[in-house]
Short mmCIF file of C-alpha atoms and ligand atoms in Angstrom, two decimals:
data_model
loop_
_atom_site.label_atom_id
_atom_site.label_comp_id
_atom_site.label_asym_id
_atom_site.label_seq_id
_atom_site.Cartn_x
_atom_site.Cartn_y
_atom_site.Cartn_z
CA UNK F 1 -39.14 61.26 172.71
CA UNK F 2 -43.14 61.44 172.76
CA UNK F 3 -43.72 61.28 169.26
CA UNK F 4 -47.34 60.97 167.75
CA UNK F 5 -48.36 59.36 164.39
CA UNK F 6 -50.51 59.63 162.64
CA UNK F 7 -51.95 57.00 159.44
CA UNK F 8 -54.42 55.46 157.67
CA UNK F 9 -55.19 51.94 159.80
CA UNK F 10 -55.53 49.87 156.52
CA UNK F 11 -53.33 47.51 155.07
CA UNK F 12 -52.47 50.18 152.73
CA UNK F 13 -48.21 49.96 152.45
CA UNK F 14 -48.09 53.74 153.97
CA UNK F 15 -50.51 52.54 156.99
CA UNK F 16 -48.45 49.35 157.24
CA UNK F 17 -44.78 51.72 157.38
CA UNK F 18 -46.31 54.13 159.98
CA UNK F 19 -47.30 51.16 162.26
CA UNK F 20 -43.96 49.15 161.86
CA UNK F 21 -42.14 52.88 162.55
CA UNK F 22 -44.25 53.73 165.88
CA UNK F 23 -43.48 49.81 166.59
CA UNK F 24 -39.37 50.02 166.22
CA UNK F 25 -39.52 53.54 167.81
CA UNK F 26 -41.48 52.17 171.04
CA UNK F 27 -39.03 49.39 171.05
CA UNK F 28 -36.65 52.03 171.04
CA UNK F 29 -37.58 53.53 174.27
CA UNK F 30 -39.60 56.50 172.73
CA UNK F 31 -43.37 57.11 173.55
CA UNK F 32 -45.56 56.63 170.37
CA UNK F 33 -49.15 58.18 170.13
CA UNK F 34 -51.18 56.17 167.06
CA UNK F 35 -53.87 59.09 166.12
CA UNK F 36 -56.30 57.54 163.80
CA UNK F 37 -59.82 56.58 163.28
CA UNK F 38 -58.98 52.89 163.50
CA UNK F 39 -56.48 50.48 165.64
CA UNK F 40 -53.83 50.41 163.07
CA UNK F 41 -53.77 46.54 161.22
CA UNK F 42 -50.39 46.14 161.76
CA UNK F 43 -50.55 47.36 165.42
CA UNK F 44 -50.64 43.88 166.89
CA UNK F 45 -51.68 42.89 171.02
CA UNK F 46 -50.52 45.25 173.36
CA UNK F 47 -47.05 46.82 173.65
CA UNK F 48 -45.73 48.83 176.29
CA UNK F 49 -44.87 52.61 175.03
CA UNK F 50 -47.49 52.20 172.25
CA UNK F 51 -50.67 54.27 172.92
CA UNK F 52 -53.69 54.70 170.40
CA UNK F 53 -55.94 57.72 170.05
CA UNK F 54 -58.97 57.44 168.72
CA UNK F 55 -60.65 60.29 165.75
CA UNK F 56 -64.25 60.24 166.98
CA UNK F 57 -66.17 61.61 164.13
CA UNK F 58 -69.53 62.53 165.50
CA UNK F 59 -72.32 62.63 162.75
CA UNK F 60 -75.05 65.20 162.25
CA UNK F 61 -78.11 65.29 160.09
CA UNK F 62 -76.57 68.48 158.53
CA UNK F 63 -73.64 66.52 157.63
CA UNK F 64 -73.67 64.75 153.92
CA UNK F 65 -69.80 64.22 154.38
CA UNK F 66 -69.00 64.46 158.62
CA UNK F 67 -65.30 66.29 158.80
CA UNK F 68 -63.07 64.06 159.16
CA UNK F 69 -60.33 66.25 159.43
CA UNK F 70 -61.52 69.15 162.35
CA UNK F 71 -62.32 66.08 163.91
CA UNK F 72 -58.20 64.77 163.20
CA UNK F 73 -57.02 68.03 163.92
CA UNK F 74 -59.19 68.77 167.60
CA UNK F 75 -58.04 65.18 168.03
CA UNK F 76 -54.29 65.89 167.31
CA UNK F 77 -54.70 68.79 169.60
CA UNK F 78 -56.35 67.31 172.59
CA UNK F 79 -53.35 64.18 172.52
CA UNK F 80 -50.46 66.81 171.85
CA UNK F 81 -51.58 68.94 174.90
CA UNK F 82 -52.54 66.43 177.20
CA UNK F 83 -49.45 64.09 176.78
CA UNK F 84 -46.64 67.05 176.20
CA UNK F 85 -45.95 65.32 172.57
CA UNK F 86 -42.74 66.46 171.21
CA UNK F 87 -42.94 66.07 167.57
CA UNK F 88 -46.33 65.50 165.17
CA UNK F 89 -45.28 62.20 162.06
CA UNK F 90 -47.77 62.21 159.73
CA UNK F 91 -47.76 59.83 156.86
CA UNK F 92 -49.85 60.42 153.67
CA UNK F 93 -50.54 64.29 153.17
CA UNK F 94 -54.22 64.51 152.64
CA UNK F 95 -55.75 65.30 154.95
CA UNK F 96 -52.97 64.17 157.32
CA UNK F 97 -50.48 67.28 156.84
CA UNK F 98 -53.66 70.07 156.47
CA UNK F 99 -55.22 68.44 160.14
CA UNK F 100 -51.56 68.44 161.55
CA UNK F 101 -50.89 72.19 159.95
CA UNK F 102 -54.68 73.21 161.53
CA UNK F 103 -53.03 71.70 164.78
CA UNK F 104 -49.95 73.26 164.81
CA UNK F 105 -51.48 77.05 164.32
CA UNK F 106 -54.53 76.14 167.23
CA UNK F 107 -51.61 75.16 169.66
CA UNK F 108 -48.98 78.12 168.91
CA UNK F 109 -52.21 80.39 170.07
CA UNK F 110 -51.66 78.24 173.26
CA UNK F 111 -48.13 79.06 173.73
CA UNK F 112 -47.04 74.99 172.60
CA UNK F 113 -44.13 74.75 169.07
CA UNK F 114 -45.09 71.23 167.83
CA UNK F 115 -42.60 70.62 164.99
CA UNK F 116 -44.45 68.67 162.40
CA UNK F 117 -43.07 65.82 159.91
CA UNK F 118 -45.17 65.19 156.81
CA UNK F 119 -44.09 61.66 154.70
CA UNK F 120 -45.45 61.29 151.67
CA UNK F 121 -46.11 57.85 150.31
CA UNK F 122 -47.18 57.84 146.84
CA UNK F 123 -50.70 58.42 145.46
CA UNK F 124 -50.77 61.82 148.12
CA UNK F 125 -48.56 63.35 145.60
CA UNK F 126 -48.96 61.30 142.14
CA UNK F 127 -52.85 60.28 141.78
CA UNK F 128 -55.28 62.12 144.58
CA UNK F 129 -53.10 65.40 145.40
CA UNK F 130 -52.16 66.04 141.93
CA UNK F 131 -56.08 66.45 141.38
CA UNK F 132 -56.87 70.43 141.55
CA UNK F 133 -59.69 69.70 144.07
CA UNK F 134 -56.89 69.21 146.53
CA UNK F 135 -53.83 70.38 144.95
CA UNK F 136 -53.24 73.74 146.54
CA UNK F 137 -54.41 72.61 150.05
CA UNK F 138 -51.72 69.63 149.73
CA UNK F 139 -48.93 71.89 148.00
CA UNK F 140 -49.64 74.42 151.30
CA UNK F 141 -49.86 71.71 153.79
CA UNK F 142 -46.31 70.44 152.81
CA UNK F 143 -44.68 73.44 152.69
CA UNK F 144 -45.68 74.63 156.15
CA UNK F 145 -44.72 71.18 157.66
CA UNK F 146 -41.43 71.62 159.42
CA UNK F 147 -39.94 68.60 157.31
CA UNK F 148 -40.92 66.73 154.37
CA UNK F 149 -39.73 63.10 152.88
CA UNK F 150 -40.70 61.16 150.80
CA UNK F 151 -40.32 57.08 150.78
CA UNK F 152 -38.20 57.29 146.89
CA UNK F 153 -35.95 59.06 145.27
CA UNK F 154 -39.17 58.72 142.10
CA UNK F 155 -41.50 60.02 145.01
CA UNK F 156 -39.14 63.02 145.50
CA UNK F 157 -38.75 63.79 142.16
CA UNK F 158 -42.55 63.53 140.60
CA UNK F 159 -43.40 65.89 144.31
CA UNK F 160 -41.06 68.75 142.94
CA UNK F 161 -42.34 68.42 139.22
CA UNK F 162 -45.86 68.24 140.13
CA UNK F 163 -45.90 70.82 143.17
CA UNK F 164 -44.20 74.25 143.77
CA UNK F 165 -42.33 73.12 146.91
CA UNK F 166 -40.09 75.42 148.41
CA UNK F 167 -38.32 73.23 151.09
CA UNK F 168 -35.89 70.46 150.80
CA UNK F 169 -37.49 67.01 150.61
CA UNK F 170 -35.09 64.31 152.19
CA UNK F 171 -35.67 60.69 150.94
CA UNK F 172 -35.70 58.01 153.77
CA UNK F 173 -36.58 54.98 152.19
CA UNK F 174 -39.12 52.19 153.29
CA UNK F 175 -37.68 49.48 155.32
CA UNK F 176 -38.79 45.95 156.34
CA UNK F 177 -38.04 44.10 159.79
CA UNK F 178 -35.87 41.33 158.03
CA UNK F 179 -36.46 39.19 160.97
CA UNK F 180 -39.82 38.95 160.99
CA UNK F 181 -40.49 38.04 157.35
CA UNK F 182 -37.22 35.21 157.70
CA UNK F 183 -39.51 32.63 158.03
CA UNK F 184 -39.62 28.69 157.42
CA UNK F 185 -42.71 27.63 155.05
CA UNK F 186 -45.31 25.60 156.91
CA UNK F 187 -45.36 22.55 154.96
CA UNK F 188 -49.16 21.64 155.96
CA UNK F 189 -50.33 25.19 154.65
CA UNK F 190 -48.42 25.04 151.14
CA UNK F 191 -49.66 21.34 151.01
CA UNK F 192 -53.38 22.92 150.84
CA UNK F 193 -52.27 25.70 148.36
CA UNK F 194 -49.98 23.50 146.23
CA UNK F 195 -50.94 19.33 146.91
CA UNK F 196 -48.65 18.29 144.39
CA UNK F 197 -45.66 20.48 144.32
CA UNK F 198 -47.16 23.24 141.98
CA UNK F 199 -44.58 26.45 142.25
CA UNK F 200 -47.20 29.36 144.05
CA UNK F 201 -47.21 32.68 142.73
CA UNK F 202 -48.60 35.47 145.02
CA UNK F 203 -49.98 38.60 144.22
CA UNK F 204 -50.81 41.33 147.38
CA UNK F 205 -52.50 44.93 146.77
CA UNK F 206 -55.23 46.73 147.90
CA UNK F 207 -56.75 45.75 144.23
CA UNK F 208 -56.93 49.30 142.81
CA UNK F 209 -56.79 50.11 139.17
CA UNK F 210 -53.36 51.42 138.97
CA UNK F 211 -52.47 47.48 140.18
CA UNK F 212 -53.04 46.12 136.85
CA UNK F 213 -54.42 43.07 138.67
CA UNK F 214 -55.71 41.82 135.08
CA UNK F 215 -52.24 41.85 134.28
CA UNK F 216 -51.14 39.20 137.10
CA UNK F 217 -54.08 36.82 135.66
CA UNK F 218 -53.11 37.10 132.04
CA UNK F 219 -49.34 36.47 133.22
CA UNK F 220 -50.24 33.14 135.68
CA UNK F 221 -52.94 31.66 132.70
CA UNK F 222 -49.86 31.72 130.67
CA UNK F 223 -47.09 30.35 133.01
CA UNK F 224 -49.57 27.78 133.71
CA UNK F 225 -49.56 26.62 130.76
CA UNK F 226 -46.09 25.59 131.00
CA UNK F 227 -45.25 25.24 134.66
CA UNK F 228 -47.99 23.36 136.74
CA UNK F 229 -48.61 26.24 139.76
CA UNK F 230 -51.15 28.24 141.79
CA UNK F 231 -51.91 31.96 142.57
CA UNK F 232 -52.71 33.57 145.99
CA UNK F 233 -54.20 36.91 145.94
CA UNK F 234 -54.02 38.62 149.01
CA UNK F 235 -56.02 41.79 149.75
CA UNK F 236 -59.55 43.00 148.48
CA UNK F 237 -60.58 46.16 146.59
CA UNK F 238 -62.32 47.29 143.49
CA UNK F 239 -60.60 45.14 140.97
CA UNK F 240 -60.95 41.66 142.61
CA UNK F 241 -64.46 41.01 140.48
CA UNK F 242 -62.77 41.84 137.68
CA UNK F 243 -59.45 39.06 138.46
CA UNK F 244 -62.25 36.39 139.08
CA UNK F 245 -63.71 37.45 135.54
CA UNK F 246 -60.71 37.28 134.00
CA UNK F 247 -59.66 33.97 135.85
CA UNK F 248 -62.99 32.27 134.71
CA UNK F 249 -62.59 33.54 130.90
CA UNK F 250 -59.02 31.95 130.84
CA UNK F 251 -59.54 28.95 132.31
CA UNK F 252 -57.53 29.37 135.41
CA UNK F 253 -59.87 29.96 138.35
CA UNK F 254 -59.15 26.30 140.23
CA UNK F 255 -55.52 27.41 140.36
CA UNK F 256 -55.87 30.97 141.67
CA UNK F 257 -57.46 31.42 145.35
CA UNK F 258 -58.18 35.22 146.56
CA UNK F 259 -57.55 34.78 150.38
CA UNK F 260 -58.68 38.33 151.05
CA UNK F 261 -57.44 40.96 153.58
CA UNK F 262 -54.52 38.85 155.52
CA UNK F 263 -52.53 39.99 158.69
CA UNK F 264 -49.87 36.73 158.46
CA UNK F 265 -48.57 37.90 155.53
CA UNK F 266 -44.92 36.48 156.71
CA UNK F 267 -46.83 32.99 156.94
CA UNK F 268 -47.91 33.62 153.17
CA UNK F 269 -44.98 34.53 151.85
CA UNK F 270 -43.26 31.87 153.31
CA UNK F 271 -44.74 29.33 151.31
CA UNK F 272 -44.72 31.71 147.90
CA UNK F 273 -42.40 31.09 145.04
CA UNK F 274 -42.72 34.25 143.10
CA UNK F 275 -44.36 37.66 143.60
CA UNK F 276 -45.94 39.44 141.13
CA UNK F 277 -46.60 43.67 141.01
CA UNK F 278 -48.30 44.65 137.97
CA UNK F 279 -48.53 48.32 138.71
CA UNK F 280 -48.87 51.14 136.44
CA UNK F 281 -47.04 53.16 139.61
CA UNK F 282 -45.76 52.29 142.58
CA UNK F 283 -43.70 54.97 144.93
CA UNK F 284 -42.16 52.49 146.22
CA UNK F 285 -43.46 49.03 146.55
CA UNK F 286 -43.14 48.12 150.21
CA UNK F 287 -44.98 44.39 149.04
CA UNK F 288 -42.28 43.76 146.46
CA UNK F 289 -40.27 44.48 149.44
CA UNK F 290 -41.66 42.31 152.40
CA UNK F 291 -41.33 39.34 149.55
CA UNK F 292 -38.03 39.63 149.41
CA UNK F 293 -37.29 39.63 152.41
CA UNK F 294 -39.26 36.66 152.88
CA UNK F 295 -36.94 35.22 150.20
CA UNK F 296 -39.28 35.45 147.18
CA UNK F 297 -38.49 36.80 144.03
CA UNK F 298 -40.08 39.61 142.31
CA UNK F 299 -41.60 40.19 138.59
CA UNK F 300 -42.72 43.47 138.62
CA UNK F 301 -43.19 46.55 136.55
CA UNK F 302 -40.49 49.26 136.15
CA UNK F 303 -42.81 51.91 137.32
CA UNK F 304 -41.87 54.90 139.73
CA UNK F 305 -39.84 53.84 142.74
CA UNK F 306 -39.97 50.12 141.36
CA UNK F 307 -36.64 50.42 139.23
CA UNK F 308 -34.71 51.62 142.63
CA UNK F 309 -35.55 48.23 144.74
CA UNK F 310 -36.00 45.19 142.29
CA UNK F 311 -32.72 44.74 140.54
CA UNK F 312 -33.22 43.08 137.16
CA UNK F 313 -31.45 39.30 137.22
CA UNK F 314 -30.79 39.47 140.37
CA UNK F 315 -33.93 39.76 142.56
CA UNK F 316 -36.33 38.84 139.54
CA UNK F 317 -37.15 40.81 136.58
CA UNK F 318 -38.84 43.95 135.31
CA UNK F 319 -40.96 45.11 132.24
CA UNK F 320 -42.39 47.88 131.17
CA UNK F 321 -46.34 48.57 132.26
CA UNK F 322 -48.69 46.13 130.79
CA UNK F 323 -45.85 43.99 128.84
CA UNK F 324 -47.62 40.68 129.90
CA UNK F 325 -45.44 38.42 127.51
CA UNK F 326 -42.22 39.67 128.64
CA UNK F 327 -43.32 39.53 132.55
CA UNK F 328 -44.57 35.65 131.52
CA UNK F 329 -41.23 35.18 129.97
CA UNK F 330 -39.09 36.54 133.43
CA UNK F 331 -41.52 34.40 135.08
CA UNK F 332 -40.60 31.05 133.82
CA UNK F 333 -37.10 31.71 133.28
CA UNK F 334 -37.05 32.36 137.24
CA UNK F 335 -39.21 29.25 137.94
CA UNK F 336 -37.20 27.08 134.95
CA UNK F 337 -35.17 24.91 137.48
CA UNK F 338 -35.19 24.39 141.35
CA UNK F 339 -31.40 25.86 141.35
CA UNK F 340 -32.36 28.91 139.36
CA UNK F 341 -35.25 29.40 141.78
CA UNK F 342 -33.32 29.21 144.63
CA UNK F 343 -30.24 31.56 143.64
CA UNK F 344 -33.21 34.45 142.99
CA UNK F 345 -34.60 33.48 146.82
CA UNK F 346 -31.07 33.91 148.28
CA UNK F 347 -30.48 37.14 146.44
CA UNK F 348 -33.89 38.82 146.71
CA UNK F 349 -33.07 37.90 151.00
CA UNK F 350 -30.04 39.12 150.52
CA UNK F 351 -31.17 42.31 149.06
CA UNK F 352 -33.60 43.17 151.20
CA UNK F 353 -31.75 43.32 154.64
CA UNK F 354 -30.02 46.39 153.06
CA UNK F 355 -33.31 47.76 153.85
CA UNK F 356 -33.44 46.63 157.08
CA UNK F 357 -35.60 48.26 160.38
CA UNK F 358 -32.15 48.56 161.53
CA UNK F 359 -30.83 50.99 159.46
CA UNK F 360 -33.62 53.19 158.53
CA UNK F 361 -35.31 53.57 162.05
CA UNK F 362 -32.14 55.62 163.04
CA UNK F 363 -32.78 58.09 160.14
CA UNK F 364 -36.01 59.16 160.95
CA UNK F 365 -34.55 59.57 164.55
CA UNK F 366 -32.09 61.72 163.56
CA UNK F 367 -34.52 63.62 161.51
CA UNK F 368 -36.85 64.20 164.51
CA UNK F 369 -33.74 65.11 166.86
CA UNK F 370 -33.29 68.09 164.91
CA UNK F 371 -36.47 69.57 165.93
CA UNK F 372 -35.98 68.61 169.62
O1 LIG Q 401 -50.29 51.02 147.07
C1 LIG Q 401 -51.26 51.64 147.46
O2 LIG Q 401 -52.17 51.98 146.74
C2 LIG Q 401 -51.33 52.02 148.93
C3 LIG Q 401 -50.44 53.18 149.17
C4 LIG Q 401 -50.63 53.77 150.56
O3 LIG Q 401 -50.44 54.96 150.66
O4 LIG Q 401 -50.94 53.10 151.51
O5 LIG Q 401 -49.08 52.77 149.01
C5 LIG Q 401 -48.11 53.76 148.73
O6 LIG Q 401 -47.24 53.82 149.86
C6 LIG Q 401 -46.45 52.64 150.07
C7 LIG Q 401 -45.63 52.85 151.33
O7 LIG Q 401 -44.78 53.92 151.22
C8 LIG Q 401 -45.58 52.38 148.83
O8 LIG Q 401 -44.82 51.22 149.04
C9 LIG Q 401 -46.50 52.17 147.62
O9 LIG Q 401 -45.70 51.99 146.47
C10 LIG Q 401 -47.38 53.40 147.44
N1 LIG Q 401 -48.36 53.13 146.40
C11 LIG Q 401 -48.35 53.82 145.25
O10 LIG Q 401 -47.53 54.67 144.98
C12 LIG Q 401 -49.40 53.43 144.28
#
């Protein structure tokens, strides 16, 4: 199949899914188009089968905000026509599915059906979309794509309680490429995190407000305390200052190290102990995920899609938003012994090859096949 995707580039978890899908699908034999206004993070050196489009956004003096999306959709139009694409994946439905919908209509005038697949990811539907400034241009754009899903069964149901959505929205969950996150630690690298054996903790998010990234401070001061460790953040974004703040106040700020944006993350993990997602929502969680699989346990929230991947006592724990104690209590009870430790880092592997590349690729194949 020619199939063309279409993302945001950043390490954001729905850029990061669209890149690892066009990846397998390549793999695969198909012919993936990348359509966005960056090479895609995840994207990698050169692979055969993978091509990337480019959104050009010229600017004007006129323009206060240039438009982005005529720009996506002449884009998505010029790459459908000229290289016969089959079927249109876009992932994150503003102003992905509106551009694609835009597309779709300018190319039926030219005689050319492009089915189009919109997935939503998360804060499309529960944070940004559900905002009236783009509510009724996301609830249209979804309905007029030819099929909707959504990464969660949580993602499914807050799209039909916040939007009038008249077709069926099939749940294909995230997935994670077991083998690639299987990895040994590198003893020299944990030996600068952790010089004398300190248990690391990791935190990874784009460092938003509805991460709670105060939260995973508050939770580490206190551990600390009891259990001598360190703290990697990974990622940047609004909240960092407010982390260091926070890390100064308590005391903590030699033991935590923000390490920024980070493309390795299978190195990172590696070397982590326990992973830590404070958010007040998460679709999904494809970070909690990737940890797993990388054999680290997760302490998380039980918000949104959360509750349908971490499995309480057997991954690592859950607490309700913003119950610091209780997460600090999980926390230690994972980290009280190096057995305990160990049986969550064999189950939370375990775990996460049921949502293995392997198995979900297919789905989305199958989906697509049915507009072939
Ligand atoms: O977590 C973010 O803020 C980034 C966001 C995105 O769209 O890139 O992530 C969303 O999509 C991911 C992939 O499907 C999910 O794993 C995340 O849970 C979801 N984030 C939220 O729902 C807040």
């Amino acid at each position: 199949m020619k199939i063309g995707i279409v993302c945001y580039p950043t390490f954001g978890g729905s850029g990061v899914l669209a890149t690892e899908l066009g990846k397998a699908l390549a793999q695969k034999g198909h012919l993936v188009h990348f359509i966005t206004y960056q090479q895609p993070v995840r994207l990698g050196s050169f692979t055969p089968n993978i091509l990337y489009h480019e959104v050009q956004v010229p600017t004007y003096p006129l323009f206060d905000y240039p438009p982005y999306e005529t720009a996506l959709a002449s884009t998505m139009v010029d790459v459908i026509k000229n290289n016969d694409l089959d079927l249109l994946h876009v992932h994150y439905a503003i102003p992905h599915a509106s551009a694609a919908y835009m597309a779709k209509q300018i190319l039926k005038k030219e005689g050319k059906h492009i089915p189009v697949i919109t997935t939503l990811h998360g804060t499309d539907i529960t944070l940004v979309g559900r905002d009236k400034t783009y509510a009724p241009v996301v609830t249209f754009s979804i309905n007029e794509s030819d099929a909707i899903t959504a990464v969660s069964e949580n993602l499914k149901a807050e799209t039909l309680s916040h939007f009038h959505i008249e077709k069926e929205i099939e749940v294909i969950l995230n997935f994670v490429d077991v083998s690639r996150f299987n990895r040994k630690p590198i003893d020299a690298f944990r030996k600068v995190i952790a010089p004398n054996g300190e248990r690391i903790f990791l935190h990874a998010s784009n460092f938003r407000k509805i991460k709670r990234v105060q939260d995973v401070v508050q939770i580490f001061a206190e551990v600390n305390k009891q259990v001598p460790s360190k703290l990697l953040f990974v990622g940047d974004g609004p909240e960092r200052s407010t982390a260091e703040d926070l890390s100064r106040e308590l005391g903590v700020c030699d033991e935590i190290r923000f390490v920024g944006k980070q493309e390795q993350m299978e190195d990172i993990l590696a070397i982590a102990d326990l992973f830590l997602l404070t958010s007040e929502y998460e679709s999904f969680g494809l970070a909690a995920l990737e940890a797993m699989a990388a054999g680290v346990p997760v302490v998380s929230t039980n918000a949104g899609g959360l509750a349908e991947i971490n499995i309480p006592g057997v991954t690592g724990f859950m607490s309700n938003v913003g119950d610091v104690h209780s997460m600090t209590a999980q926390a230690l009870s994972i980290l009280k012994d190096d057995a305990t430790l160990q049986g969550y880092k064999e189950r939370a592997a375990a775990h996460a090859k049921k949502y293995d590349i392997h198995y979900i690729v297919p789905q989305y194949e199958k989906l697509y096949e049915r507009f072939l």
